[in-house]
CSV table of C-alpha atoms in Angstrom, one decimal:
chain,number,residue,atom,x,y,z
A,1,MET,CA,68.3,93.3,115.8
A,2,ARG,CA,68.5,89.8,114.4
A,3,GLY,CA,69.7,89.4,111.0
A,4,THR,CA,70.1,93.1,110.4
A,5,THR,CA,72.6,95.8,110.8
A,6,ALA,CA,74.0,97.0,114.1
A,7,SER,CA,72.7,100.1,115.6
A,8,PRO,CA,75.0,103.1,115.9
A,9,ASP,CA,75.3,102.6,119.7
A,10,THR,CA,76.3,99.0,119.3
A,11,PRO,CA,78.9,98.9,116.5
A,12,CYS,CA,81.2,96.0,116.0
A,13,ALA,CA,84.9,96.3,117.3
A,14,ALA,CA,85.7,100.0,117.5
A,15,SER,CA,87.6,101.4,114.5
A,16,ARG,CA,91.1,102.6,114.9
A,17,ARG,CA,91.5,106.3,115.9
A,18,GLY,CA,90.9,108.6,112.9
A,19,GLU,CA,89.3,105.9,110.7
A,20,PRO,CA,85.6,105.5,109.7
A,21,PRO,CA,83.4,103.0,111.6
A,22,VAL,CA,83.3,99.4,110.2
A,23,HIS,CA,79.9,97.7,109.8
A,24,ARG,CA,79.7,93.9,109.8
A,25,LEU,CA,76.7,91.8,109.0
A,26,GLU,CA,75.0,90.0,111.9
A,27,LEU,CA,74.2,86.3,111.4
A,28,ARG,CA,70.6,85.2,111.5
A,29,LEU,CA,70.4,82.7,114.4
A,30,PRO,CA,70.1,79.7,114.6
A,31,ASP,CA,70.6,79.5,110.8
A,32,ASP,CA,73.8,81.5,110.6
A,33,VAL,CA,72.8,82.9,107.2
A,34,PRO,CA,75.0,85.9,106.2
A,35,PHE,CA,72.1,87.6,104.5
A,36,ALA,CA,69.5,90.2,105.3
A,37,VAL,CA,66.8,92.1,103.4
A,38,GLY,CA,64.4,94.7,104.5
A,39,THR,CA,63.4,98.4,104.2
A,40,PHE,CA,65.7,101.2,105.3
A,41,ASP,CA,63.6,101.3,108.5
A,42,THR,CA,63.7,97.6,109.3
A,43,ILE,CA,67.3,97.1,108.5
A,44,GLY,CA,68.2,99.9,111.0
A,45,PRO,CA,69.8,103.3,111.3
A,46,MET,CA,73.1,102.4,109.8
A,47,SER,CA,71.5,101.7,106.5
A,48,ARG,CA,70.9,105.5,106.1
A,49,ALA,CA,74.0,106.7,108.0
A,50,ALA,CA,75.1,110.2,107.3
A,51,PHE,CA,78.7,109.6,108.1
A,52,PRO,CA,81.3,107.7,106.1
A,53,HIS,CA,81.6,104.0,107.0
A,54,ARG,CA,82.8,100.7,105.6
A,55,HIS,CA,81.2,97.4,105.1
A,56,THR,CA,82.6,93.9,105.2
A,57,PHE,CA,79.7,92.8,103.0
A,58,TYR,CA,77.9,93.7,99.8
A,59,GLU,CA,74.9,96.1,99.9
A,60,ILE,CA,72.3,96.5,97.2
A,61,VAL,CA,70.0,99.5,97.7
A,62,HIS,CA,66.7,100.0,95.8
A,63,VAL,CA,65.7,103.6,96.4
A,64,THR,CA,62.1,104.3,95.8
A,65,HIS,CA,61.8,107.9,97.4
A,66,GLY,CA,64.1,110.6,98.6
A,67,ALA,CA,66.2,113.6,97.8
A,68,GLY,CA,69.8,114.3,98.5
A,69,THR,CA,73.1,112.7,97.6
A,70,HIS,CA,74.7,109.2,98.0
A,71,VAL,CA,78.4,109.4,98.3
A,72,VAL,CA,80.5,106.2,97.5
A,73,ASP,CA,84.3,106.6,97.7
A,74,MET,CA,84.9,109.6,95.4
A,75,GLU,CA,81.6,109.5,93.5
A,76,ARG,CA,78.6,111.5,94.3
A,77,TRP,CA,75.2,110.4,93.1
A,78,GLU,CA,72.2,112.7,93.2
A,79,LEU,CA,68.9,111.0,94.1
A,80,ARG,CA,66.2,110.9,91.5
A,81,PRO,CA,64.4,107.7,92.3
A,82,PRO,CA,63.9,105.0,91.4
A,83,HIS,CA,67.5,103.8,91.7
A,84,LEU,CA,69.4,100.6,92.1
A,85,GLY,CA,72.8,100.8,93.7
A,86,LEU,CA,75.7,98.5,94.7
A,87,ILE,CA,78.2,99.1,97.5
A,88,LEU,CA,81.2,96.7,97.6
A,89,PRO,CA,83.0,95.5,100.8
A,90,GLY,CA,85.6,97.9,101.8
A,91,GLN,CA,84.1,100.9,100.0
A,92,LEU,CA,83.3,104.0,102.1
A,93,HIS,CA,79.9,105.5,101.7
A,94,HIS,CA,77.3,107.8,103.3
A,95,TRP,CA,74.0,109.6,102.6
A,96,GLU,CA,74.4,113.4,102.5
A,97,ASP,CA,71.5,115.9,103.1
A,98,VAL,CA,69.0,113.2,102.4
A,99,HIS,CA,65.3,113.7,103.0
A,100,GLY,CA,62.5,111.2,102.7
A,101,LEU,CA,64.8,108.3,102.0
A,102,ASP,CA,62.8,105.1,101.4
A,103,GLY,CA,63.2,101.7,99.7
A,104,SER,CA,64.8,98.3,100.3
A,105,VAL,CA,68.2,97.0,101.2
A,106,VAL,CA,69.8,93.7,100.4
A,107,LEU,CA,72.9,92.6,102.4
A,108,PHE,CA,75.1,89.6,101.9
A,109,THR,CA,78.7,88.5,102.4
A,110,PRO,CA,81.0,87.1,99.6
A,111,GLU,CA,80.7,83.7,101.2
A,112,PHE,CA,77.0,83.7,100.6
A,113,LEU,CA,77.4,83.2,96.9
A,114,LEU,CA,78.5,79.6,97.1
A,115,ASP,CA,75.9,78.2,94.7
A,116,HIS,CA,76.8,80.6,91.9
A,117,PRO,CA,80.5,81.3,91.6
A,118,GLY,CA,79.8,83.3,88.4
A,119,ASP,CA,78.1,85.9,90.6
A,120,GLN,CA,81.5,87.3,91.3
A,121,ASP,CA,81.8,88.2,87.7
A,122,LEU,CA,78.3,89.8,87.7
A,123,LEU,CA,79.2,91.9,90.7
A,124,ARG,CA,82.3,93.2,89.0
A,125,ARG,CA,80.2,94.2,86.0
A,126,ILE,CA,77.6,95.9,88.1
A,127,ALA,CA,80.4,97.6,90.1
A,128,ALA,CA,81.5,99.3,86.8
A,129,ARG,CA,78.1,101.0,86.8
A,130,PRO,CA,77.0,101.0,90.4
A,131,TRP,CA,74.3,103.5,90.4
A,132,LEU,CA,71.4,103.0,88.0
A,133,ARG,CA,68.2,105.0,87.4
A,134,LEU,CA,65.4,102.5,86.7
A,135,ASP,CA,62.7,102.8,84.1
A,136,PRO,CA,59.1,101.9,85.2
A,137,ALA,CA,59.4,98.3,84.0
A,138,ALA,CA,62.8,97.7,85.6
A,139,HIS,CA,61.6,99.3,88.8
A,140,ARG,CA,58.6,97.0,89.0
A,141,ARG,CA,60.6,93.9,88.3
A,142,THR,CA,63.2,94.8,90.9
A,143,ALA,CA,60.6,95.7,93.6
A,144,HIS,CA,58.8,92.3,92.9
A,145,LEU,CA,62.1,90.3,93.2
A,146,ILE,CA,63.2,92.1,96.3
A,147,ALA,CA,59.8,91.5,97.9
A,148,GLU,CA,60.2,87.7,97.0
A,149,LEU,CA,63.6,87.8,98.8
A,150,GLY,CA,62.0,89.5,101.8
A,151,GLU,CA,59.1,86.9,102.0
A,152,GLU,CA,61.5,84.0,101.8
A,153,TYR,CA,63.9,85.5,104.3
A,154,GLY,CA,61.0,86.3,106.7
A,155,HIS,CA,59.5,82.8,106.6
A,156,GLY,CA,62.8,81.0,107.0
A,157,ASP,CA,61.2,77.7,105.8
A,158,ALA,CA,63.2,74.6,105.0
A,159,GLY,CA,65.8,75.2,102.2
A,160,PHE,CA,65.2,79.0,102.4
A,161,ALA,CA,69.0,79.8,102.1
A,162,THR,CA,69.1,78.0,98.8
A,163,VAL,CA,66.1,79.9,97.5
A,164,LEU,CA,67.6,83.2,98.7
A,165,ARG,CA,70.8,82.4,96.7
A,166,SER,CA,68.8,81.6,93.6
A,167,LEU,CA,66.7,84.8,93.9
A,168,LEU,CA,69.8,86.8,94.5
A,169,HIS,CA,71.4,85.3,91.5
A,170,VAL,CA,68.5,86.4,89.4
A,171,LEU,CA,68.6,89.9,90.8
A,172,LEU,CA,72.3,90.2,89.9
A,173,VAL,CA,71.8,88.9,86.4
A,174,ARG,CA,69.0,91.3,85.7
A,175,THR,CA,70.9,94.2,87.3
A,176,ALA,CA,74.0,93.5,85.2
A,177,ARG,CA,71.8,93.6,82.0
A,178,LEU,CA,70.4,97.2,82.8
A,179,GLY,CA,71.7,99.6,80.2
A,180,ALA,CA,74.8,97.5,79.5
A,181,PRO,CA,75.8,96.3,76.0
A,182,PRO,CA,75.8,92.4,75.6
A,183,GLU,CA,78.8,90.8,77.1
A,184,PRO,CA,81.1,88.8,74.9
A,185,PRO,CA,81.3,85.1,75.8
A,186,ALA,CA,83.2,84.7,79.0
A,187,PRO,CA,86.5,82.8,78.9
A,188,SER,CA,86.3,79.3,80.3
A,189,GLY,CA,88.7,76.7,81.6
A,190,ARG,CA,91.6,77.1,84.0
A,191,PRO,CA,92.7,80.6,82.9
A,192,ALA,CA,89.3,81.9,83.7
A,193,SER,CA,89.2,80.1,87.0
A,194,VAL,CA,92.7,81.5,87.9
A,195,ALA,CA,91.6,85.0,86.9
A,196,ASP,CA,88.5,84.9,89.0
A,197,ALA,CA,90.5,83.6,92.0
A,198,PHE,CA,92.9,86.5,91.4
A,199,ALA,CA,90.1,89.1,91.4
A,200,ARG,CA,88.6,87.7,94.6
A,201,LEU,CA,92.1,87.7,96.2
A,202,ILE,CA,92.9,91.3,95.6
A,203,ALA,CA,89.3,92.3,96.7
A,204,ARG,CA,89.7,90.8,100.1
A,205,THR,CA,89.2,92.9,103.1
A,206,ASP,CA,90.4,92.6,106.7
A,207,ALA,CA,88.4,92.7,109.9
A,208,ASP,CA,88.4,96.5,109.7
A,209,GLY,CA,87.0,96.5,106.2
A,210,ALA,CA,90.2,97.7,104.7
A,211,ALA,CA,91.9,96.2,101.6
A,212,ALA,CA,93.9,93.1,102.6
A,213,GLY,CA,94.9,91.5,99.4
A,214,PRO,CA,98.5,90.7,98.3
A,215,ARG,CA,100.7,93.6,97.2
A,216,SER,CA,102.7,92.0,94.3
A,217,VAL,CA,102.0,89.7,91.3
A,218,ARG,CA,104.6,87.2,92.7
A,219,GLU,CA,102.7,87.0,96.0
A,220,CYS,CA,99.4,86.5,94.2
A,221,ALA,CA,100.9,83.8,92.0
A,222,GLU,CA,102.3,81.9,95.0
A,223,ARG,CA,99.0,82.0,96.8
A,224,LEU,CA,97.2,80.7,93.7
A,225,GLY,CA,99.8,78.0,93.0
A,226,VAL,CA,100.8,79.3,89.5
A,227,THR,CA,103.8,81.1,88.0
A,228,PRO,CA,103.8,84.9,87.7
A,229,GLY,CA,103.9,84.5,83.9
A,230,TYR,CA,100.9,82.2,83.8
A,231,LEU,CA,98.9,84.5,86.1
A,232,THR,CA,99.7,87.4,83.9
A,233,GLU,CA,98.5,85.6,80.8
A,234,ALA,CA,95.4,84.3,82.5
A,235,VAL,CA,94.3,87.7,83.8
A,236,ARG,CA,95.0,89.3,80.5
A,237,VAL,CA,92.9,86.8,78.6
A,238,ALA,CA,89.9,86.8,81.0
A,239,LEU,CA,89.9,90.4,82.2
A,240,GLY,CA,91.7,92.3,79.5
A,241,ARG,CA,94.1,93.8,82.1
A,242,THR,CA,97.4,92.9,83.6
A,243,PRO,CA,97.5,91.8,87.3
A,244,ALA,CA,100.2,94.4,88.0
A,245,GLY,CA,97.8,97.1,86.7
A,246,LEU,CA,94.9,95.8,88.8
A,247,LEU,CA,97.1,95.7,91.8
A,248,ARG,CA,98.2,99.3,91.4
A,249,GLU,CA,94.6,100.3,90.9
A,250,ALA,CA,93.5,98.6,94.1
A,251,ARG,CA,96.2,100.1,96.2
A,252,THR,CA,95.5,103.6,94.7
A,253,ARG,CA,91.8,103.2,95.4
A,254,GLU,CA,92.5,102.3,99.0
A,255,ALA,CA,94.8,105.2,99.5
A,256,GLN,CA,92.2,107.6,98.0
A,257,ARG,CA,89.5,106.4,100.4
A,258,LEU,CA,91.7,106.8,103.4
A,259,LEU,CA,92.9,110.3,102.3
A,260,ALA,CA,89.3,111.5,101.6
A,261,HIS,CA,87.5,109.9,104.5
A,262,THR,CA,90.0,109.6,107.4
A,263,SER,CA,92.2,111.8,109.6
A,264,LEU,CA,95.2,109.5,109.1
A,265,SER,CA,98.5,111.2,108.3
A,266,VAL,CA,100.0,110.6,104.8
A,267,ARG,CA,102.5,108.4,106.5
A,268,GLN,CA,99.8,106.3,108.1
A,269,VAL,CA,97.8,106.2,104.8
A,270,ALA,CA,101.0,104.9,103.1
A,271,SER,CA,101.4,102.2,105.7
A,272,ARG,CA,97.7,101.1,105.5
A,273,ALA,CA,98.0,100.9,101.7
A,274,GLY,CA,101.0,98.7,101.9
A,275,PHE,CA,103.9,101.1,101.4
A,276,ASP,CA,106.9,101.0,103.8
A,277,ASP,CA,108.4,104.2,102.4
A,278,PRO,CA,106.1,107.3,102.6
A,279,ALA,CA,108.3,109.1,100.0
A,280,TYR,CA,107.9,106.3,97.5
A,281,PHE,CA,104.1,106.2,98.2
A,282,CYS,CA,103.9,110.0,97.4
A,283,ARG,CA,105.7,109.4,94.1
A,284,PHE,CA,103.5,106.4,93.4
A,285,PHE,CA,100.3,108.2,94.2
A,286,ARG,CA,101.2,111.2,92.0
A,287,ARG,CA,102.1,108.9,89.1
A,288,GLU,CA,98.8,107.1,89.4
A,289,THR,CA,96.5,110.1,90.0
A,290,GLY,CA,98.4,113.1,88.8
A,291,MET,CA,98.1,114.7,92.3
A,292,SER,CA,100.1,114.6,95.5
A,293,PRO,CA,98.3,113.0,98.5
A,294,GLY,CA,97.9,116.3,100.1
A,295,ASP,CA,96.3,118.0,97.1
A,296,PHE,CA,94.0,115.0,96.6
A,297,ARG,CA,92.8,115.3,100.2
A,298,LYS,CA,92.1,119.0,99.8
A,299,HIS,CA,89.8,118.3,96.8
A,300,HIS,CA,88.1,115.2,98.3
A,301,ASP,CA,87.7,115.9,102.1
A,302,HIS,CA,84.9,114.1,103.9
A,303,ARG,CA,87.0,113.8,107.1
A,304,LEU,CA,84.9,116.0,109.3
A,305,ALA,CA,81.8,113.7,109.1
A,306,SER,CA,83.9,110.7,109.6
A,307,ILE,CA,85.7,112.1,112.7
A,308,GLU,CA,82.5,113.3,114.4
A,309,ALA,CA,81.0,109.8,113.9
A,310,ASP,CA,84.1,108.0,115.3
A,311,PRO,CA,82.5,105.7,118.0
A,312,GLY,CA,85.4,104.2,119.7
A,313,PRO,CA,88.8,104.7,121.2
A,314,ALA,CA,92.2,104.2,119.5
């Protein structure tokens, strides 16, 4: 289906044995625009998949009807529409025991946000509160804006990609405002630019949708062309965190996803999360989460649905 998600029987390259399917965004030809918008029905069956899967793109869902649960990584969100939700590249999500699901879906890749670099910061803010229940006014505004996106995308007139980026920017700005306290003025200048580049670097995913960013502060600094000390200060000023802490958080989060949603062994999870020594991984994981990898898996196990849905060979 042009410009939409792949159907379950025609997935992209098969996922590795024991791992959830990976969903990539088809390009709209001949425009090659990495963007799509539509209803759950027009986008396709994968938009309401009941088995855990990854994306290599961002997905915004505007749920107008339905009952059940939306599961994203370790979080479970009960449906009481209207909702507005965000799924990030690399996250694992699925719809559980859902009935009557209806609404709209907006899909786009990180590269689509060329005109508004600040949208990366908006996406980080939204990701902190990724599932919102809308009041009537916010629901109407969101529905109207998504309808405009759909109309522009459907017509494909001259300059439509620029209009789509502008409308998407408005959607992100308004979503970031919902229920959130006013943001302090954002840092500017080179430290802010370096911090933003760092955040994008550690959020990178590979062709399988898995985390693919650098594993150490030194490696990040080398890639960004700064010293480790400068990177640490820039990230602390702009994001209020240390790069080392953010890297640990990213590796822990990826390990949690793999433990909860795949049939990979602990040794394999350690390797996928960037650890050469499984014993060290177990110590790291317990220090970060307070649980062993095995205990964490027992308490957060979605593997059955993932394994049953595995569409490809090893």
